[in-house]
Amino acid sequence: MCGIIGYIGKRQASPILLDGLRRLEYRGYDSAGMALSNGHGLEVIRRAGRIENLRKAVAEINPRGEVGISHTRWATHGAPTDANAHPHKDESGKLAVVHNGVIENYQQLRDWLKGEGHTFSSETDTEVLAHLIGFEYDGSTETDPIQRLVGAVQTALPRVKGTYGIAVIHEDAPSVIVGARLGSPLVVGLGEGEHYLASDVSAIVTHTKDVVYLNDYDVVTISRTGYDVQHVEGGAARVTVSRVDFTEDEAEKGDFPHFMLKEIYEQPNSIRNAIRGRLSKDEGTAILGGLQMTQQELRQVDRIILSACGTACHAGMVGEYLIESLARIPTEVEIASEFRYRNVPTTKDTLQIVISQSGETIDTLAALREAKRKGLKCLGIVNNVASTIARETDGGIYIHAGPEIGVAATKSFTSQVAVMTLLGLLFGRIHHLSSTDGLELIDELEAIPDKISQILAQADHIKQIAEKYAHVEGMLFMGRLNNYPVALEGALKMKEISYIYASGHPSAELKHGVIALVKPELPSVFIAPHDAVFEKNISNIEEVKARKGPVIAVATEGHPNIEKVADDVIYIPRCPSSLSPLLTVIPLQLLSYYVAVARGCDVDKPRNLAKSVTVE
Ligand code: AGP
């Protein structure tokens, strides 16, 4: 998704903006630009392609100015070209806007503005927004330029249908930047004699840890000395100052070549962080303080709907097995983009849980709002503290995974599964689970981080397997029961960072059509831990081998028979079958990583993808 950073203060803005854009690169983009206000007009520099192209242009031009806004664009309307890159100016050329989101009625607004004599130089919806605000600014009778600019934003935005996170500057009001949000995140960074505006706190965490997360319909004015937040329709808005809970180092790669590899290796600690302080060994249960639900309300829950997208949805599918097996509560997973349009029957005791690493995924947010519209109690399993989803749910559980910068989700998946294990334990102990069973699960969960470390120690072995198959054009991922979602997750990882076509299936589905694909050039990855369906998986592997399909198996150590049927085997330590997805996913994360590296792919910023999908 698009990234935004604005700066107003006592330092030259361009280096700060470029550094902030670099920290937002992981979100995915295809062009970048900045606009600086130096008291004598606006200087706008835009370049298609990587931020390096913009950096070179800025070095050549060396624009001056202590006030600026900048943007990385993930194209929604119009190709990734210099002309379509943000910032966009209004008819007068004195106002500039950067925007994250989609203006759904931009064509109608564009036609109306053309009728008012406006001309456009791009194909974007954002340029229409710039002209609309400029139209209101030029038509205002307000004499104070700052109030005139704020008023123009507040008058223009109600005419917009869609989503926006914007930053606006005007050369007549060089002492302020105006921002506003609806559906796309925006945060204010608080400094000494300087302030920031950003779409993601990681862009400004090096400068300040004191931030204000804006809410929908907020309009903020930042200056060197302060900030003011109003509602888009006027009147003061609620403001909460938050403290960023991660360090600059955590938002950096450190000694790792890619954020994705760093985050794969962080999983022993991220899982420890997800469960820390949430286990009661005395009662053999979980302690989840953020649910905001009484024991009675928890006991009344008779059905759970888990809604999410992508990897978070796969984690939810594992959670379905966990909650049903531990608590015997009917649980179903609804892909968020489907749930929001389906009319799923619910009752007053149905609990909705949305899962989202970023807490900003627009489809998941829409599913949450649809559930709330139906009067359901809604919880969130979220990583990004104070994100929109975290703020709009009735309660929830932060996974405390730290910033996940790589576009491919890794540690967020295992932490989401760990948290849903806690949820299943909590519900189970309210209903039928004994304290001894609960305590046994707690002991096994606490042992998982060290077992992940044992798998990570096999990285070289997994790298060799990856390089052996890096040339293939397709890959099948097969698993049963709670490892079927892991097959889906392994396939998603492989396709999104190595661009190999990959698909995940329940192993038994092979004979219902999938096996027609099997051939020597098409490897199948079987997730076959030593569980109740292990022998069934072995049979499926033999079906593939009989048709000369190569097989990579993820299996449990101590059961070497699988080496008689699989071409390559990656062993995981023993663990209860209910927790095996926490281990079986690790080899698949590393496999996709090393295949992508071998294929020369951009692992942290895969083509066409964004870290947080805040547009529909
Ligand atoms: C997974 O690797 C992808 N990055 C993507 O599927 C992601 O999981 C999905 O967009 C949901 O994101 P969220 O968890 O931030 O809501």
XYZ file of C-alpha atoms and ligand atoms in Angstrom:
632
model
C 0.000 0.000 0.000
C 1.009 3.650 -0.411
C 3.263 5.186 2.181
C 3.094 8.751 3.458
C 5.539 10.831 5.489
C 5.421 14.549 6.184
C 7.824 16.730 8.174
C 7.681 20.249 9.526
C 10.454 21.572 11.743
C 13.820 23.228 11.898
C 15.802 20.775 9.751
C 15.935 20.382 5.980
C 13.008 18.126 5.130
C 14.246 16.152 2.112
C 16.707 13.806 3.929
C 14.083 13.061 6.586
C 11.463 12.339 3.940
C 13.789 10.058 1.957
C 14.725 8.120 5.089
C 11.074 7.736 6.002
C 10.188 6.525 2.514
C 12.992 3.955 2.716
C 11.450 2.601 5.921
C 8.103 2.321 4.146
C 9.521 0.473 1.117
C 8.440 -2.872 2.566
C 4.815 -1.864 2.103
C 5.228 -2.275 -1.626
C 5.247 0.542 -4.193
C 6.083 1.400 -7.788
C 6.879 5.137 -7.707
C 7.766 7.850 -5.185
C 7.844 11.614 -4.815
C 8.012 14.612 -2.527
C 6.869 18.228 -2.352
C 8.757 20.848 -0.361
C 7.540 24.266 0.718
C 10.316 26.829 1.198
C 8.331 30.015 1.632
C 8.815 30.915 -2.053
C 6.620 28.209 -3.586
C 6.422 24.429 -3.910
C 9.158 22.180 -5.303
C 7.731 18.821 -6.459
C 10.012 15.914 -7.454
C 8.522 12.596 -8.583
C 10.035 9.443 -10.072
C 8.661 6.080 -11.210
C 10.443 2.991 -9.921
C 12.493 2.585 -6.771
C 13.164 5.243 -4.169
C 16.770 5.276 -5.388
C 15.526 7.034 -8.522
C 13.946 9.734 -6.370
C 17.045 10.000 -4.195
C 19.227 10.636 -7.238
C 16.845 13.323 -8.499
C 16.775 15.016 -5.083
C 20.586 14.928 -4.950
C 20.773 16.641 -8.338
C 18.125 19.280 -7.583
C 19.005 19.709 -3.896
C 15.630 21.258 -2.963
C 15.544 23.435 0.139
C 12.706 23.584 2.618
C 11.865 22.630 6.212
C 8.309 21.619 5.343
C 7.563 18.684 3.078
C 5.327 15.751 2.263
C 6.321 12.553 0.462
C 4.827 9.348 -0.814
C 5.459 5.849 -2.097
C 2.727 4.865 -4.530
C 1.197 1.420 -5.035
C -0.730 2.027 -8.221
C -4.520 1.692 -8.083
C -5.542 4.176 -10.808
C -3.036 4.779 -13.602
C 0.252 3.146 -14.491
C 3.403 3.658 -12.370
C 4.830 6.715 -14.193
C 6.417 10.021 -13.136
C 3.183 11.810 -14.053
C 1.039 9.501 -11.929
C 3.409 9.560 -8.951
C 2.420 11.665 -5.952
C 2.407 14.476 -4.839
C -0.276 15.928 -7.098
C -0.972 19.650 -7.405
C -4.212 21.572 -7.815
C -5.223 23.857 -10.698
C -3.325 26.784 -9.178
C -0.145 24.768 -8.708
C 0.133 26.185 -5.174
C -1.328 23.166 -3.320
C 0.093 19.611 -3.181
C -1.452 16.373 -1.871
C -0.214 12.855 -1.161
C -2.867 10.189 -0.659
C -3.230 6.584 0.442
C -6.585 5.014 -0.416
C -9.120 4.966 -3.249
C -11.521 7.731 -4.275
C -14.405 5.689 -5.650
C -16.315 8.651 -7.128
C -13.221 10.290 -8.621
C -14.605 10.129 -12.176
C -17.762 12.103 -11.274
C -15.680 14.648 -9.361
C -13.220 14.885 -12.251
C -16.028 15.544 -14.735
C -17.522 18.223 -12.472
C -14.133 19.918 -11.997
C -13.558 19.842 -15.741
C -16.869 21.661 -16.021
C -15.366 24.272 -13.714
C -12.470 24.679 -16.106
C -9.934 22.423 -14.438
C -7.414 20.427 -16.477
C -5.658 17.240 -15.381
C -2.194 15.869 -16.102
C -2.530 12.344 -14.671
C -4.880 9.354 -14.610
C -5.050 9.277 -10.849
C -7.890 9.718 -8.383
C -5.506 11.649 -6.131
C -5.060 14.509 -8.601
C -8.845 14.939 -8.532
C -8.672 15.232 -4.744
C -5.947 17.903 -5.028
C -8.067 19.908 -7.458
C -11.158 19.539 -5.254
C -9.361 20.886 -2.181
C -7.790 23.613 -4.307
C -11.205 24.561 -5.679
C -12.552 24.987 -2.138
C -9.407 26.903 -1.079
C -9.627 29.339 -3.983
C -13.352 29.838 -3.412
C -13.059 30.486 0.342
C -13.623 33.896 1.899
C -11.421 33.043 4.887
C -8.516 35.498 5.054
C -6.179 33.456 7.263
C -4.341 31.028 4.919
C -4.072 28.289 7.555
C -7.766 28.345 8.443
C -8.513 28.652 4.743
C -6.554 25.470 4.020
C -8.108 23.539 6.930
C -11.546 24.730 5.880
C -10.926 23.710 2.281
C -9.974 20.186 3.399
C -13.028 19.957 5.668
C -15.318 21.169 2.880
C -13.870 18.952 0.152
C -13.604 15.607 1.957
C -17.316 15.029 2.670
C -17.815 14.998 -1.118
C -15.424 12.083 -1.430
C -16.611 8.460 -1.464
C -13.922 5.921 -0.653
C -10.905 5.889 1.587
C -8.119 8.338 2.210
C -5.124 9.092 4.325
C -3.746 12.411 3.060
C -1.176 15.109 3.706
C -1.653 18.556 2.160
C 0.583 21.640 1.890
C -0.086 25.054 0.333
C 2.557 27.636 -0.510
C 0.400 30.368 1.073
C 0.433 28.461 4.381
C 4.085 27.341 4.660
C 3.935 26.926 8.432
C 1.577 23.946 8.470
C 0.837 20.539 7.015
C -2.791 19.363 7.053
C -3.658 15.677 7.273
C -6.874 13.671 7.281
C -7.934 10.022 7.341
C -10.843 7.788 6.516
C -10.071 4.091 6.204
C -6.326 4.541 5.620
C -4.034 4.868 8.655
C -2.335 8.146 9.582
C -0.238 8.917 12.648
C 1.197 12.176 14.027
C 4.753 12.088 15.399
C 5.458 14.540 18.222
C 8.879 16.206 18.383
C 10.593 19.228 19.919
C 10.004 22.097 17.509
C 9.134 19.613 14.792
C 6.261 17.288 13.967
C 5.672 14.386 11.602
C 2.803 12.807 9.709
C 3.059 9.199 8.538
C 0.968 6.301 7.279
C 3.013 3.895 9.418
C 4.832 4.580 12.666
C 7.922 2.670 11.442
C 8.662 5.642 9.134
C 9.210 7.996 12.073
C 10.231 5.726 14.970
C 13.835 6.921 14.629
C 12.705 10.489 15.393
C 10.047 10.038 18.070
C 8.201 7.409 20.057
C 5.372 9.751 21.072
C 2.587 9.514 18.548
C -1.107 10.229 18.032
C -2.955 7.626 15.975
C -5.658 9.497 14.062
C -9.194 8.149 13.801
C -11.527 8.101 10.852
C -12.907 11.586 10.053
C -10.047 13.324 11.885
C -8.444 16.391 10.261
C -5.099 17.349 11.799
C -2.992 20.494 11.407
C 0.662 20.132 12.377
C 3.144 22.987 12.792
C 6.639 23.310 14.237
C 5.233 24.025 17.682
C 2.204 21.779 17.906
C -0.790 20.041 16.384
C -4.570 20.384 16.381
C -7.075 17.640 15.602
C -10.611 18.438 14.498
C -13.469 16.377 13.106
C -13.941 16.728 9.359
C -17.283 18.409 10.102
C -15.697 20.760 12.623
C -15.242 20.640 16.364
C -12.441 19.223 18.444
C -11.675 15.503 18.052
C -10.573 13.030 20.738
C -6.775 12.793 20.973
C -4.723 10.088 22.727
C -0.937 10.242 22.875
C 0.589 6.750 22.604
C 4.117 5.487 23.163
C 5.552 3.360 20.347
C 6.349 -0.079 21.780
C 9.256 -1.087 19.550
C 12.754 0.248 18.936
C 14.456 1.459 15.806
C 16.633 -1.689 15.778
C 13.541 -3.888 15.746
C 12.465 -2.049 12.644
C 15.847 -2.703 10.984
C 17.296 -5.852 9.340
C 20.328 -6.120 11.599
C 22.769 -8.793 10.316
C 20.150 -10.502 8.189
C 20.100 -10.110 4.387
C 16.315 -9.739 4.398
C 13.612 -8.762 6.864
C 11.814 -12.016 6.058
C 14.751 -14.157 7.216
C 15.172 -12.027 10.340
C 11.491 -12.466 11.152
C 11.623 -16.237 10.549
C 14.480 -16.424 13.062
C 12.621 -14.194 15.533
C 9.881 -16.809 15.987
C 11.211 -18.519 19.118
C 11.146 -15.123 20.839
C 7.977 -13.830 19.210
C 6.095 -16.898 20.437
C 7.543 -16.427 23.925
C 6.259 -12.841 23.761
C 2.828 -14.000 22.597
C 2.338 -16.303 25.595
C 4.321 -14.401 28.230
C 2.177 -13.530 31.263
C -0.825 -15.306 29.803
C -0.429 -18.806 31.327
C -1.847 -19.878 34.692
C -0.174 -23.126 35.716
C -2.102 -23.173 38.972
C -5.404 -23.410 37.123
C -4.140 -24.933 33.898
C -5.663 -22.135 31.839
C -4.861 -18.949 29.929
C -5.122 -15.402 31.247
C -6.327 -13.035 28.526
C -7.023 -9.659 30.092
C -7.871 -7.770 26.918
C -11.004 -9.714 25.962
C -13.258 -7.317 27.906
C -15.672 -10.246 28.428
C -16.929 -11.651 31.719
C -16.691 -15.347 32.524
C -20.453 -15.505 32.021
C -20.217 -13.855 28.592
C -17.393 -16.229 27.627
C -19.411 -19.236 28.804
C -22.418 -18.172 26.730
C -20.474 -18.162 23.451
C -22.017 -20.965 21.383
C -20.329 -20.309 18.034
C -17.201 -18.536 16.829
C -16.601 -16.975 13.426
C -12.975 -16.214 12.549
C -12.516 -13.660 9.734
C -9.231 -12.677 8.107
C -7.303 -12.504 4.827
C -4.261 -14.297 3.471
C -1.878 -15.728 6.006
C -4.037 -14.530 8.885
C -6.881 -16.564 7.398
C -4.681 -19.654 7.344
C -3.836 -19.049 10.992
C -7.556 -18.817 11.636
C -8.058 -22.195 9.979
C -5.534 -23.696 12.400
C -7.357 -21.852 15.184
C -10.601 -23.519 14.126
C -9.096 -26.953 14.798
C -7.610 -25.756 18.089
C -10.773 -24.149 19.487
C -13.049 -26.989 18.396
C -10.753 -29.691 19.771
C -10.037 -27.894 23.055
C -13.395 -26.260 23.742
C -15.908 -28.122 21.533
C -17.360 -24.777 20.404
C -18.480 -24.806 16.730
C -15.972 -22.588 14.953
C -15.788 -21.552 11.328
C -13.440 -19.446 9.236
C -14.872 -16.895 6.827
C -12.522 -15.169 4.397
C -13.090 -11.549 5.355
C -13.733 -10.300 1.810
C -16.460 -12.952 1.487
C -17.940 -12.541 4.946
C -18.561 -8.843 4.438
C -20.916 -9.610 1.516
C -22.371 -12.943 2.623
C -25.303 -12.847 5.016
C -23.958 -15.382 7.496
C -26.673 -16.475 9.974
C -25.645 -15.530 13.513
C -27.204 -15.465 16.972
C -26.649 -13.159 19.940
C -24.147 -15.684 21.353
C -22.036 -15.828 18.187
C -18.558 -14.402 18.784
C -16.755 -12.746 15.866
C -12.948 -12.744 15.945
C -10.948 -10.895 13.291
C -7.272 -11.651 12.794
C -4.898 -9.135 11.267
C -1.179 -8.468 11.620
C -1.397 -4.892 10.372
C -4.791 -4.155 11.856
C -5.515 -2.096 8.704
C -6.586 -4.659 6.088
C -9.654 -3.048 4.562
C -11.540 -6.328 3.916
C -10.984 -7.518 7.475
C -12.014 -4.110 8.814
C -15.172 -4.285 6.688
C -15.957 -7.779 8.028
C -15.523 -6.440 11.560
C -17.861 -3.532 10.875
C -20.429 -5.885 9.305
C -20.348 -8.115 12.411
C -20.734 -5.104 14.684
C -23.638 -3.902 12.543
C -25.261 -7.273 13.320
C -24.707 -6.711 17.032
C -22.046 -9.403 17.476
C -19.375 -9.221 20.142
C -16.140 -8.672 18.196
C -12.591 -9.491 19.272
C -9.355 -8.780 17.423
C -6.145 -10.800 17.244
C -3.815 -8.035 16.088
C -0.098 -7.211 16.011
C -0.145 -3.493 15.230
C -1.067 -1.794 18.508
C -3.566 1.091 18.177
C -4.339 0.104 14.587
C -7.825 0.747 13.280
C -8.990 -2.834 13.828
C -7.518 -2.878 17.339
C -9.393 0.326 18.110
C -12.727 -0.749 16.648
C -13.015 -4.203 18.236
C -14.708 -4.651 21.627
C -11.589 -6.342 22.966
C -8.852 -8.630 21.821
C -5.392 -10.075 22.129
C -2.234 -8.384 20.879
C 0.219 -10.970 19.534
C 3.270 -8.813 20.520
C 5.315 -10.070 17.545
C 7.084 -6.740 17.050
C 7.137 -4.998 13.664
C 6.772 -7.431 10.750
C 8.398 -5.626 7.827
C 8.748 -8.409 5.245
C 5.714 -8.475 2.959
C 5.507 -12.250 3.427
C 3.980 -12.895 6.817
C 5.955 -15.341 8.938
C 6.213 -14.633 12.672
C 2.727 -13.161 12.704
C 1.343 -16.534 11.566
C 2.949 -18.534 14.382
C 2.095 -15.891 16.982
C -1.520 -15.807 15.806
C -1.661 -19.604 16.141
C -0.038 -19.414 19.593
C -2.630 -16.860 20.717
C -5.486 -18.979 19.407
C -4.067 -21.904 21.353
C -4.443 -19.735 24.453
C -7.984 -18.843 23.438
C -8.860 -22.510 22.894
C -7.356 -23.318 26.289
C -9.345 -20.571 27.994
C -12.629 -21.682 26.426
C -11.768 -25.324 27.016
C -11.193 -24.778 30.711
C -14.539 -22.972 30.958
C -16.239 -26.066 29.554
C -14.829 -29.589 29.512
C -11.023 -29.447 29.663
C -9.440 -30.712 32.894
C -6.783 -28.727 34.703
C -4.287 -31.519 34.100
C -4.987 -31.469 30.359
C -4.673 -27.687 30.465
C -1.379 -27.855 32.305
C -0.040 -30.442 29.872
C -0.896 -28.160 26.956
C 0.811 -25.237 28.702
C 3.995 -27.273 29.169
C 3.948 -28.330 25.497
C 3.321 -24.745 24.342
C 6.205 -23.446 26.427
C 8.468 -26.033 24.776
C 7.626 -24.880 21.247
C 10.148 -21.960 20.951
C 13.136 -24.249 21.617
C 11.757 -26.765 19.114
C 11.516 -24.024 16.494
C 15.175 -23.211 17.202
C 16.032 -26.852 16.485
C 14.316 -26.563 13.084
C 16.059 -23.269 12.308
C 19.353 -25.060 12.938
C 18.568 -27.139 9.809
C 18.564 -24.031 7.594
C 21.514 -25.233 5.474
C 19.793 -28.564 4.809
C 16.588 -26.760 3.831
C 18.589 -24.364 1.650
C 20.071 -27.313 -0.262
C 16.604 -28.732 -0.884
C 15.394 -25.287 -1.990
C 18.240 -24.925 -4.487
C 17.526 -28.413 -5.826
C 13.970 -27.381 -6.746
C 14.388 -23.634 -7.378
C 14.062 -24.082 -11.151
C 10.584 -25.675 -11.106
C 7.525 -23.946 -12.505
C 5.017 -25.360 -10.046
C 4.727 -26.967 -6.623
C 1.975 -28.791 -4.720
C 1.575 -28.563 -0.939
C -0.370 -31.315 0.781
C -1.495 -31.703 4.387
C -4.294 -33.188 6.464
C -6.432 -31.874 9.335
C -4.733 -28.919 11.053
C -1.843 -29.189 8.602
C -4.086 -28.557 5.612
C -4.043 -24.812 6.473
C -0.249 -25.148 6.715
C -0.253 -26.534 3.167
C -2.200 -23.454 2.076
C 0.235 -21.209 3.948
C 3.271 -22.956 2.462
C 1.811 -22.523 -1.021
C 1.085 -18.840 -0.378
C 4.653 -18.201 0.831
C 6.092 -19.961 -2.216
C 3.977 -18.132 -4.767
C 4.179 -14.666 -3.236
C 7.978 -14.466 -2.983
C 9.348 -16.889 -5.605
C 6.535 -16.396 -8.166
C 6.350 -20.193 -8.649
C 2.756 -21.317 -9.141
C 1.911 -23.230 -5.964
C -1.300 -24.623 -4.508
C -2.272 -26.211 -1.221
C -4.650 -29.164 -0.867
C -5.927 -31.665 1.683
C -3.775 -34.733 0.937
C -6.771 -36.937 0.212
C -7.896 -34.511 -2.498
C -5.040 -35.776 -4.662
C -7.224 -38.487 -6.161
C -10.065 -36.030 -6.854
C -8.206 -34.297 -9.668
C -4.992 -32.844 -8.310
C -2.965 -35.949 -9.145
C -3.490 -35.255 -12.844
C -0.867 -32.548 -12.413
C 1.790 -34.873 -10.984
C 4.861 -35.277 -13.183
C 8.652 -35.452 -12.686
C 8.983 -31.678 -13.029
C 6.334 -30.963 -10.364
C 7.475 -31.523 -6.757
C 4.921 -32.171 -3.998
C 5.579 -30.993 -0.445
C 3.832 -33.228 2.104
C 3.349 -32.021 5.646
C 3.311 -35.426 7.336
C 4.024 -35.241 11.069
C 3.624 -38.428 13.067
C -0.059 -38.055 13.917
C -3.281 -40.022 13.511
C -3.259 -39.583 9.722
C 0.462 -40.215 9.178
C -0.097 -43.546 7.430
C -2.735 -41.925 5.200
C -0.186 -39.324 4.187
C 2.337 -42.052 3.418
C -0.206 -43.642 1.075
C -0.699 -40.310 -0.674
C 3.060 -39.891 -1.019
C 3.263 -43.323 -2.614
C 0.516 -42.345 -5.087
C 2.659 -39.394 -6.152
C 5.834 -41.449 -6.319
C 4.082 -44.048 -8.472
C 3.627 -41.259 -11.004
C 7.260 -40.153 -10.750
C 6.462 -36.973 -8.861
C 9.277 -35.773 -6.577
C 8.294 -35.555 -2.896
C 9.624 -33.289 -0.148
C 8.305 -34.392 3.263
C 8.086 -32.496 6.557
C 8.089 -35.321 9.105
C 8.599 -35.995 12.808
C 12.072 -37.000 13.924
C 12.416 -40.631 15.049
C 10.298 -42.004 12.188
C 12.853 -42.569 9.402
C 10.567 -44.862 7.381
C 9.392 -41.816 5.483
C 12.843 -41.713 3.866
C 11.880 -44.859 1.985
C 9.181 -42.985 0.085
C 10.168 -39.301 0.061
C 13.020 -37.872 -2.000
C 13.866 -35.222 0.597
C 12.881 -35.058 4.277
C 12.935 -32.190 6.751
C 12.458 -33.379 10.305
C 10.691 -31.503 13.086
C 10.850 -32.355 16.812
C 8.023 -34.341 18.396
C 5.054 -32.348 19.710
C 1.317 -32.865 20.284
C -0.555 -33.005 16.969
C -2.654 -29.990 18.046
C 0.507 -27.835 18.112
C 2.287 -29.303 15.079
C 1.403 -26.358 12.731
C 3.665 -24.156 14.893
C 6.546 -26.409 13.815
C 5.576 -27.709 10.365
C 5.258 -24.167 8.957
C 8.886 -23.274 9.759
C 10.499 -25.517 7.088
C 8.010 -24.145 4.539
C 8.904 -20.545 5.387
C 12.605 -21.309 4.939
C 11.971 -23.372 1.800
C 10.119 -20.522 0.087
C 12.722 -18.002 1.288
C 15.681 -19.932 -0.123
C 13.870 -20.759 -3.372
C 13.107 -17.052 -3.840
C 16.728 -16.085 -3.099
C 17.966 -18.739 -5.541
C 15.629 -17.293 -8.169
C 16.921 -13.765 -7.531
C 13.530 -12.483 -6.377
C 13.048 -9.386 -4.242
C 12.166 -11.288 -1.078
C 11.091 -8.381 1.141
C 9.297 -6.426 -1.591
C 7.715 -8.995 -3.946
C 6.284 -7.621 -7.180
C 2.647 -6.413 -7.132
C 2.310 -6.997 -3.369
C 1.913 -4.723 -0.378
C 2.355 -5.460 3.301
C -0.996 -4.082 4.274
C -3.875 -4.115 1.798
C -5.760 -0.956 2.713
C -7.562 -0.690 -0.620
C -10.299 -3.029 -1.874
C 0.867 -13.030 3.570
O 2.250 -13.352 3.468
C 0.545 -11.741 2.859
N 1.396 -10.682 3.275
C -0.943 -11.398 2.963
O -1.697 -12.519 2.571
C -1.425 -10.981 4.372
O -1.394 -12.088 5.241
C -2.873 -10.483 4.259
O -2.886 -9.352 3.401
C -3.485 -10.105 5.617
O -2.739 -9.063 6.180
P -3.057 -8.656 7.721
O -2.692 -9.847 8.575
O -2.194 -7.472 7.988
O -4.523 -8.340 7.813
